Tab-separated table of C-alpha atoms in Angstrom:
chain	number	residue	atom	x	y	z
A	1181	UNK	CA	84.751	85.704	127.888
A	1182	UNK	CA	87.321	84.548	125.046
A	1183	UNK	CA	85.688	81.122	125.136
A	1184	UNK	CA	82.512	82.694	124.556
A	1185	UNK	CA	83.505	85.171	121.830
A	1186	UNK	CA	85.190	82.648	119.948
A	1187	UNK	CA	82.469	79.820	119.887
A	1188	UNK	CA	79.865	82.688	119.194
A	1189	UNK	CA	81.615	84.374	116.826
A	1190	UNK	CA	81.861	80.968	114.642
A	1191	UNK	CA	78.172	80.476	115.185
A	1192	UNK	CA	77.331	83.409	113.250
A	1193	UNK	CA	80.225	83.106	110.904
A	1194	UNK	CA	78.612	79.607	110.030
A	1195	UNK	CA	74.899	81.393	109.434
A	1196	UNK	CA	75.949	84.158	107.502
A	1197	UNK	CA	78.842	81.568	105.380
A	1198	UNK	CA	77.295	78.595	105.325
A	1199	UNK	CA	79.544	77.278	102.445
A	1200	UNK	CA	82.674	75.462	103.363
A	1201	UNK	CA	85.760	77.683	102.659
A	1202	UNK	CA	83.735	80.667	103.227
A	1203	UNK	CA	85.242	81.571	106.195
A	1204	UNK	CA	87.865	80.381	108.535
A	1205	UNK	CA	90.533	80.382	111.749
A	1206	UNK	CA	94.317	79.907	111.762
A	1207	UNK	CA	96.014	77.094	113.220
A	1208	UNK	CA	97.888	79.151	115.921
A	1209	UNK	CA	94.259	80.388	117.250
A	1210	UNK	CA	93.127	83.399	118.095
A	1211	UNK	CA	92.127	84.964	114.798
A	1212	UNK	CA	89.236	84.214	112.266
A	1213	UNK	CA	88.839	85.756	109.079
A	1214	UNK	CA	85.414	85.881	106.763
A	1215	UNK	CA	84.579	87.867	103.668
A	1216	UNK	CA	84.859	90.680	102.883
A	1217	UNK	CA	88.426	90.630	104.288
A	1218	UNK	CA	87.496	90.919	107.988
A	1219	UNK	CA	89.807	89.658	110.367
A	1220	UNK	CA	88.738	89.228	114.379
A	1221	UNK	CA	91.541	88.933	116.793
A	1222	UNK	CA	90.571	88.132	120.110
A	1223	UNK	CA	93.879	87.222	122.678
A	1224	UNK	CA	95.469	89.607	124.822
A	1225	UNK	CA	93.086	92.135	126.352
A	1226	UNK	CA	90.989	93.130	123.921
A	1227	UNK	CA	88.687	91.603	120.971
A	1228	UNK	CA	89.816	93.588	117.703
A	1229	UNK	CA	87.750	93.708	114.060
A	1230	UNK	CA	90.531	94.640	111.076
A	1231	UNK	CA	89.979	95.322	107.556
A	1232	UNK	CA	92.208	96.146	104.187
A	1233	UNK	CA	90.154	99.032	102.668
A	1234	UNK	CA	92.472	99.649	99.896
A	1235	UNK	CA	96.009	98.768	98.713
A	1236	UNK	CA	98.352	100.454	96.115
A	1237	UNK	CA	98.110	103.766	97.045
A	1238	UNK	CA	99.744	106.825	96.410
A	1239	UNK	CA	100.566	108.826	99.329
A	1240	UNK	CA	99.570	112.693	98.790
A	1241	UNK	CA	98.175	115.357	101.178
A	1242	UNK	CA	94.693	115.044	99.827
A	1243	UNK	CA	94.907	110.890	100.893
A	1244	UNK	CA	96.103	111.536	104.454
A	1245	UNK	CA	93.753	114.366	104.703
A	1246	UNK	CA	90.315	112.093	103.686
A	1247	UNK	CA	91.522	109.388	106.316
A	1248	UNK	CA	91.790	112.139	108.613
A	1249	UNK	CA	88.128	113.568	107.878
A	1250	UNK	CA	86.858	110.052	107.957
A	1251	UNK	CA	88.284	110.049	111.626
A	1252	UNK	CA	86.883	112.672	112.532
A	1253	UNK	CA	83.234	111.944	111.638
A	1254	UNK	CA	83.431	107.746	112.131
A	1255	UNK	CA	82.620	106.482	115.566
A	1256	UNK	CA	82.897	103.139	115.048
A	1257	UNK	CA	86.937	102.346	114.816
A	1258	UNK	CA	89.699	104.158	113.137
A	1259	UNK	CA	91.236	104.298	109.521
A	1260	UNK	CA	94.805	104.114	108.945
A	1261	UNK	CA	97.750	104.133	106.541
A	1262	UNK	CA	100.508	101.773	106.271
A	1263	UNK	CA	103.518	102.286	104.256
A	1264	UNK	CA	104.190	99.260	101.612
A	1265	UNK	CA	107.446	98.967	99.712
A	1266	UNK	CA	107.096	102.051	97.473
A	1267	UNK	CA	105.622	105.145	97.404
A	1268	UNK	CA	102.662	103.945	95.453
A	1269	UNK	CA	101.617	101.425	97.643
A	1270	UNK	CA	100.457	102.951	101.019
A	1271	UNK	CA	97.768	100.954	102.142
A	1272	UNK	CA	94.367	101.550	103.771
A	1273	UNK	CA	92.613	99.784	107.251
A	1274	UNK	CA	89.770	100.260	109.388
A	1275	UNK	CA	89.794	98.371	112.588
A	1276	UNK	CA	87.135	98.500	115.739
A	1277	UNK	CA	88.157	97.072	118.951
A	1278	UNK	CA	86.740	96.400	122.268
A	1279	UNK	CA	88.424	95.687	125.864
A	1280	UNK	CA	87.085	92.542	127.700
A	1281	UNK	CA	86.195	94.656	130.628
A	1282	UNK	CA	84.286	96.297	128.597
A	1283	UNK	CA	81.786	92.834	128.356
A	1284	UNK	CA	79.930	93.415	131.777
A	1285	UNK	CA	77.842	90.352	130.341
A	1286	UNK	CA	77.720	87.639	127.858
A	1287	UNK	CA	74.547	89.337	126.462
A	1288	UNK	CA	77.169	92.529	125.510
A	1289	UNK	CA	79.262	90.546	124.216
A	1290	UNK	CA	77.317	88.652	122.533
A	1291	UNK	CA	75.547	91.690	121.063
A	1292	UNK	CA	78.756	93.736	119.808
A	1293	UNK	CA	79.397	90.633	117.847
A	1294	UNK	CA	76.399	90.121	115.802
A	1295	UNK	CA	76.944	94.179	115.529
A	1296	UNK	CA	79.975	94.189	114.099
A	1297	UNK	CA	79.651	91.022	111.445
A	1298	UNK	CA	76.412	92.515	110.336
A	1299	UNK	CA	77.809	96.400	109.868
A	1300	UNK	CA	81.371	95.560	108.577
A	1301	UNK	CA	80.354	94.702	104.858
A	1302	UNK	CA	78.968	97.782	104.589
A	1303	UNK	CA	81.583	99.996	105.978
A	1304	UNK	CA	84.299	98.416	103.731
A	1305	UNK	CA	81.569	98.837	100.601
A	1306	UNK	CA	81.510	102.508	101.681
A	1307	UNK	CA	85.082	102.968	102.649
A	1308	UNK	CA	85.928	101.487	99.604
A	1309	UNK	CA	83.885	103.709	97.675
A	1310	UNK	CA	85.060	106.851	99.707
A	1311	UNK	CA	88.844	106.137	98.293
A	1312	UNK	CA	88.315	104.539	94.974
A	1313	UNK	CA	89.178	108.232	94.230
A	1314	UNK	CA	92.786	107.868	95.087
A	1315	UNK	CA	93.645	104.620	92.831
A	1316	UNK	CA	94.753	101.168	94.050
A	1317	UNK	CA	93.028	98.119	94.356
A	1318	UNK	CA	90.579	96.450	97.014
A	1319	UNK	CA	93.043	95.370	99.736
A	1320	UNK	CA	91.259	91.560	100.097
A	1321	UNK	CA	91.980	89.303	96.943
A	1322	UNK	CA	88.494	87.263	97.271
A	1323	UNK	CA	90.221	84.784	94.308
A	1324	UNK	CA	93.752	84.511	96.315
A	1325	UNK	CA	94.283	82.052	99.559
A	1326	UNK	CA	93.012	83.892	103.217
A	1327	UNK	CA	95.197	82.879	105.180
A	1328	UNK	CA	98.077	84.620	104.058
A	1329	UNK	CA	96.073	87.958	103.903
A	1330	UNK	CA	94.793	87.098	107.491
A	1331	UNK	CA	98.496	86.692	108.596
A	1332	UNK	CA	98.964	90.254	106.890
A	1333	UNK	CA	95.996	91.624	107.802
A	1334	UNK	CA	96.815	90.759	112.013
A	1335	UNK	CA	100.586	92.089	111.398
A	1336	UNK	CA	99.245	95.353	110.616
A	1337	UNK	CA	96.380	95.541	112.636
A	1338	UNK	CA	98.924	95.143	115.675
């Protein structure tokens, strides 16, 4: 099923980006990134969307309580924190993640991955939105090189 995901997943990535850059793998394999800062993971035992929501956050009750009501009410993945180097620069991800036993068929898998690249723009647009509230910045710098905020992006999506 990894074979699969991976040669599908770059299909679509190549309709929706067709422009060279757009989009893009690591050396090491096992991880693609695309815009809006989406990162796919797919070794181990399970295939694994991440996303930087927001960066440069303060950490307050009110914060950890809104991530809290967002997973309460969100069925598709989970928002969390992750400390940076000061207290005003907690950070915010969403990831969604699926075991490969859960792929009974190439057709599901297939199908939870045209899902998931079509819906994640929107969550981060509205996730985003949700916590513009509480300061910071966008988490993905669209002007800076990927592949250094894919690296981050898998090191705390682990």
């Amino acid at each position: 099923m990894k074979d699969v995901f991976e040669s599908y997943l770059h299909a679509v990535l190549r309709q929706l980006y067709p422009e060279p850059g757009q989009w893009g793998t690591l050396g090491f394999g096992n991880l693609t990134w695309c815009p809006p800062g989406v990162v796919f993971t797919y070794g181990g035992s399970v295939a694994r969307l991440s996303a930087g929501i927001r960066s440069g956050l303060q950490l307050s009750p009110e914060l950890v309580e809104a991530v809290a009501d967002l997973n309460k009410t969100f069925v598709a993945g989970y928002f969390w924190l992750v400390p940076g180097q000061t207290d005003h620069d907690w950070q915010l991800f969403w990831a969604t993640k699926m075991h490969w036993d859960y792929f009974q068929t190439t057709d599901s898998l297939l199908q939870w991955i045209a899902q998931v690249t079509q819906a994640a723009p929107a969550v981060l647009q509205a996730a985003g939105e949700k916590f513009e509230r509480f300061g910071g910045a966008p988490w993905w710098n669209a002007g800076a090189d990927p592949e250094p905020q894919a690296i981050l992006m898998m090191a705390n999506a682990a």
